[in-house]
Tab-separated table of C-alpha atoms and ligand atoms in Angstrom:
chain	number	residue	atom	x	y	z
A	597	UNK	CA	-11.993	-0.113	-0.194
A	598	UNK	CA	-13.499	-3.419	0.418
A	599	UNK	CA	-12.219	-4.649	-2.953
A	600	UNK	CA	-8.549	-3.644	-1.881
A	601	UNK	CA	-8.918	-4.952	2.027
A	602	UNK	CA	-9.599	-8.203	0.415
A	603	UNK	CA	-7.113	-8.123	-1.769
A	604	UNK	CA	-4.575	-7.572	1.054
A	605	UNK	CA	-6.241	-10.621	2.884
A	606	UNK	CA	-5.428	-12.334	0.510
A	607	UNK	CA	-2.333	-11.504	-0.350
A	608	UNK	CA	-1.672	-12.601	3.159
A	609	UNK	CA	-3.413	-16.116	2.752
A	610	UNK	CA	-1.946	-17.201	-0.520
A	611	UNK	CA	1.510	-15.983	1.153
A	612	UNK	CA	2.642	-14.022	-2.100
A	613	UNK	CA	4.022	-10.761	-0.149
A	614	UNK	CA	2.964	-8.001	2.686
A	615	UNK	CA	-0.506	-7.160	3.825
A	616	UNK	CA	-1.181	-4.503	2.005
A	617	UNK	CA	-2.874	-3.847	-1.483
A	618	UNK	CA	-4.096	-0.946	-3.276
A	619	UNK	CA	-5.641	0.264	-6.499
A	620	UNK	CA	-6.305	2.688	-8.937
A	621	UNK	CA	-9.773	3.567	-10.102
A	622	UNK	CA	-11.272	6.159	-12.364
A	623	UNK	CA	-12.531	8.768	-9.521
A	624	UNK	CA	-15.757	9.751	-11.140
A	625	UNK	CA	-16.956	7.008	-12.702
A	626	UNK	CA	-15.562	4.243	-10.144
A	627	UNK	CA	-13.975	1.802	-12.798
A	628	UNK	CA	-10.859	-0.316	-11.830
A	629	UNK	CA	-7.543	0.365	-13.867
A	630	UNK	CA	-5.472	-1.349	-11.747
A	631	UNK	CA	-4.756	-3.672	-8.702
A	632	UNK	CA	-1.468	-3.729	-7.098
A	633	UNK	CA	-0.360	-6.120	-3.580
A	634	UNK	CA	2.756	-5.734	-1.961
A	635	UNK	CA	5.052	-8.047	-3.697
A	636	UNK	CA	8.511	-6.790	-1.710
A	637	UNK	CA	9.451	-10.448	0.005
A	638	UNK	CA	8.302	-12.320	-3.456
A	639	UNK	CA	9.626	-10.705	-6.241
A	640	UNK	CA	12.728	-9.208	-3.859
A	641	UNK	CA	12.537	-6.290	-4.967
A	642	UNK	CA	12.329	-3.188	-1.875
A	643	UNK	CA	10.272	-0.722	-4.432
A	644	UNK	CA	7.362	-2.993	-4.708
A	645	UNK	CA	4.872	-1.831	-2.113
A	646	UNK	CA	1.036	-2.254	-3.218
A	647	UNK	CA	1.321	1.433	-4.133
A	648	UNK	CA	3.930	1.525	-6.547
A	649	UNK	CA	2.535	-1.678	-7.940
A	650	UNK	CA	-0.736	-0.464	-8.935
A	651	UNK	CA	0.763	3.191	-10.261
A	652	UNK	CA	2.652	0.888	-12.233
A	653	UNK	CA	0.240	-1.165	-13.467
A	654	UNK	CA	-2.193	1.598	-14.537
A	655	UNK	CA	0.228	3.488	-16.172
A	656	UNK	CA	1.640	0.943	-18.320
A	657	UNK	CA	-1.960	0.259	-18.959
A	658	UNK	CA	-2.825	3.398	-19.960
A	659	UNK	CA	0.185	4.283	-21.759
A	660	UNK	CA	0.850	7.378	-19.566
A	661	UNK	CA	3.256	8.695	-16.508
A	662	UNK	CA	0.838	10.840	-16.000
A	663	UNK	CA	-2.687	9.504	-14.559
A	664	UNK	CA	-3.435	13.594	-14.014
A	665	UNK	CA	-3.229	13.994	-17.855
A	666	UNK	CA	-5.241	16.201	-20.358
A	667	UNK	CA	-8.237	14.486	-21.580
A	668	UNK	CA	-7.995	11.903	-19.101
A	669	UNK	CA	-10.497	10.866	-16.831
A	670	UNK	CA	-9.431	12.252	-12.573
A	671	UNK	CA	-7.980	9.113	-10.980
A	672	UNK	CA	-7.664	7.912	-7.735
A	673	UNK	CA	-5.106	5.693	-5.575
A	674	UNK	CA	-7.006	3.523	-2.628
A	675	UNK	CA	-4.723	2.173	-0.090
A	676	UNK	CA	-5.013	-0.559	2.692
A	677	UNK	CA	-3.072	1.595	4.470
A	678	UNK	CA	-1.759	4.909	5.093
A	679	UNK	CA	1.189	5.223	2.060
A	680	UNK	CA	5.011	5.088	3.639
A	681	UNK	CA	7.852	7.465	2.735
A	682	UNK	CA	8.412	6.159	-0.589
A	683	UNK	CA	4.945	5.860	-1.778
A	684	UNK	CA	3.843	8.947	-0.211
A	685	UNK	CA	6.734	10.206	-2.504
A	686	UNK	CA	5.672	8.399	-5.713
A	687	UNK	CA	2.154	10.277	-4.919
A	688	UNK	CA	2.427	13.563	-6.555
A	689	UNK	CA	4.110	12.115	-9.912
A	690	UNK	CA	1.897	9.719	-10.221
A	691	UNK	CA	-0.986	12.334	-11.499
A	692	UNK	CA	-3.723	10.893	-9.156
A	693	UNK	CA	-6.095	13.178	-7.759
A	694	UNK	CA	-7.586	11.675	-4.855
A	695	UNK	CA	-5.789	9.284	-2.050
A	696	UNK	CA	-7.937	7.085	0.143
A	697	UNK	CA	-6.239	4.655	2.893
A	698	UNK	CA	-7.871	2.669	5.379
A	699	UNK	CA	-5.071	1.570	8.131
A	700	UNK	CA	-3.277	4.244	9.774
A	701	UNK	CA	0.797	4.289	10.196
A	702	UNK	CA	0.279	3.673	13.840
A	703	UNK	CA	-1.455	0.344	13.027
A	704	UNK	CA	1.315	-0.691	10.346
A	705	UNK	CA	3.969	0.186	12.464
A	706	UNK	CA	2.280	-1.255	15.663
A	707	UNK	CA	3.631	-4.711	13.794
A	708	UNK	CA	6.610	-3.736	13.362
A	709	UNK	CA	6.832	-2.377	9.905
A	710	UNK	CA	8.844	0.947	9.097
A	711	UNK	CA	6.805	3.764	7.342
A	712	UNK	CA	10.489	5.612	6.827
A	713	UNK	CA	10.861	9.276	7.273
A	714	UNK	CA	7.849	10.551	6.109
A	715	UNK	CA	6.411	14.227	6.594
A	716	UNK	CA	4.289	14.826	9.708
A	717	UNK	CA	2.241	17.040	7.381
A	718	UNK	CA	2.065	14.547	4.562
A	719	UNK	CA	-1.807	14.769	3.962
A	720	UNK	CA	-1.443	18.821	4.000
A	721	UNK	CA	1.722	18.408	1.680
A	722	UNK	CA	-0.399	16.389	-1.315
A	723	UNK	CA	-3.741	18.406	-0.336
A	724	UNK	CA	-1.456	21.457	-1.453
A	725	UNK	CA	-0.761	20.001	-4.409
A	726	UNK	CA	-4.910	19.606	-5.212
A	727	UNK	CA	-4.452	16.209	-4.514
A	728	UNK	CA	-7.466	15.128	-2.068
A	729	UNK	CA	-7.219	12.730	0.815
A	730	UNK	CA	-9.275	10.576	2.652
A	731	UNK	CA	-8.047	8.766	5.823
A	732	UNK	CA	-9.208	6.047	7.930
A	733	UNK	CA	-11.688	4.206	5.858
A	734	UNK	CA	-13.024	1.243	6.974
A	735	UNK	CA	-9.604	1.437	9.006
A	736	UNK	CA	-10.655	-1.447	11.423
A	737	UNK	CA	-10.951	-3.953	8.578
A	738	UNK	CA	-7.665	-2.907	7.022
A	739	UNK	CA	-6.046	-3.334	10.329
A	740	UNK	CA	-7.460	-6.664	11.210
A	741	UNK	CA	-5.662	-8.121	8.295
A	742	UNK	CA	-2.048	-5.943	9.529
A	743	UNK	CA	-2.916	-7.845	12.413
A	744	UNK	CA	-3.628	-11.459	11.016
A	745	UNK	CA	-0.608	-11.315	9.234
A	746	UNK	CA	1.466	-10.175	12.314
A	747	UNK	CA	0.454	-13.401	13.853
A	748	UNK	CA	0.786	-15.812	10.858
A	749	UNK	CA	3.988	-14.353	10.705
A	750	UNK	CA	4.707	-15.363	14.575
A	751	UNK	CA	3.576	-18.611	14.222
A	752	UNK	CA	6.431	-18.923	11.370
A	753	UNK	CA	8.918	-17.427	13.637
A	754	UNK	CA	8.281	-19.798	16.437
A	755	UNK	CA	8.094	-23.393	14.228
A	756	UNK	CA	11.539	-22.462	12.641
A	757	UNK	CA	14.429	-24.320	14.438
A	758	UNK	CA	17.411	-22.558	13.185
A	759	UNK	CA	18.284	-18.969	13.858
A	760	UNK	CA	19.545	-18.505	9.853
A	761	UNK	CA	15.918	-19.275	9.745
A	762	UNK	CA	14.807	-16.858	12.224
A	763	UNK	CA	16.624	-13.769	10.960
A	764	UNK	CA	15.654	-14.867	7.859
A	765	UNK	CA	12.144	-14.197	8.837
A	766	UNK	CA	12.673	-11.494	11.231
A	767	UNK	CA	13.587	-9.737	8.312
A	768	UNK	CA	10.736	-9.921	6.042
A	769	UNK	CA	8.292	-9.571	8.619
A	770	UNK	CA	9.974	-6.198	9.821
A	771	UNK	CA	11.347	-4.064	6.594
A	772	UNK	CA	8.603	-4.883	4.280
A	773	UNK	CA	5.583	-2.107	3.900
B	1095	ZN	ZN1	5.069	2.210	0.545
């Protein structure tokens, strides 16, 4: 989790999308497969949250839609943050076995991002499907950065001049998870 926190921090400094990151790692033996940030605002593209990025990544990688495959190692998808309606449903067919976040939706909507209409019951929903999850880890790390880029953000808002500049920013800052 600390690799991924830091990878949203810095997703944040270098400016190249969201705060949020996430990865994929081989659940028993801990190996990285793959690293995804949020790349929505940079690549424009509304599907690429951290999430979808790394199950993208890894299964390209591994030549496989299914991570949960025979004869493959148990994977596992860990979060910056708590995943939003999309990536919560990009979970299941992903094959991973185990999801670990470390913000909670409260703390990425408390900036003013969207999670979309996700289940109440979400973490029952994939536990039902033998999927395992883990919540709030290292959560106040992973919401410092939510809350560094919330105020980088402001400090854009309030040097532009122009209010095509504003909106402009008003909208990446408040429909990108
Ligand atoms: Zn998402």
């Amino acid at each position: 989790m600390s690799f991924v926190i830091e990878a949203s921090g810095r997703n944040v400094a270098e400016q190249t999308g969201g705060p949020f990151a996430a990865a994929i790692f081989e659940k028993d033996s801990g190996r990285l497969v793959s690293l995804g940030v949020n790349l929505v605002t940079t690549e424009g593209m509304s599907i690429l949250h951290a999430e979808m990025v790394a199950f993208a990544v890894s299964q390209k990688k591994l030549n496989t839609y299914d991570l949960g495959g025979r004869g493959m190692a148990n994977h596992e998808l860990v979060a910056s943050a708590e995943p939003c309606a999309m990536c919560f449903g990009a979970i299941p067919w992903s094959g991973v076995r185990r999801v670990i976040t470390g913000a909670r939706d409260s703390d990425t909507r408390s900036i003013g991002f969207d999670e979309g209409p996700k289940m109440v019951n979400w973490k029952e929903e994939l536990e039902n499907r033998g999927i395992e999850v883990i919540c709030d880890v290292q959560r106040e790390e992973a919401a410092s950065v939510l809350a560094e880029y919330s105020s980088y953000g402001g400090r854009i808002y309030n040097s532009r001049e122009t209010s095509i500049e504003n909106e402009v920013v008003k909208k990446s800052v408040g429909s990108v998870k």
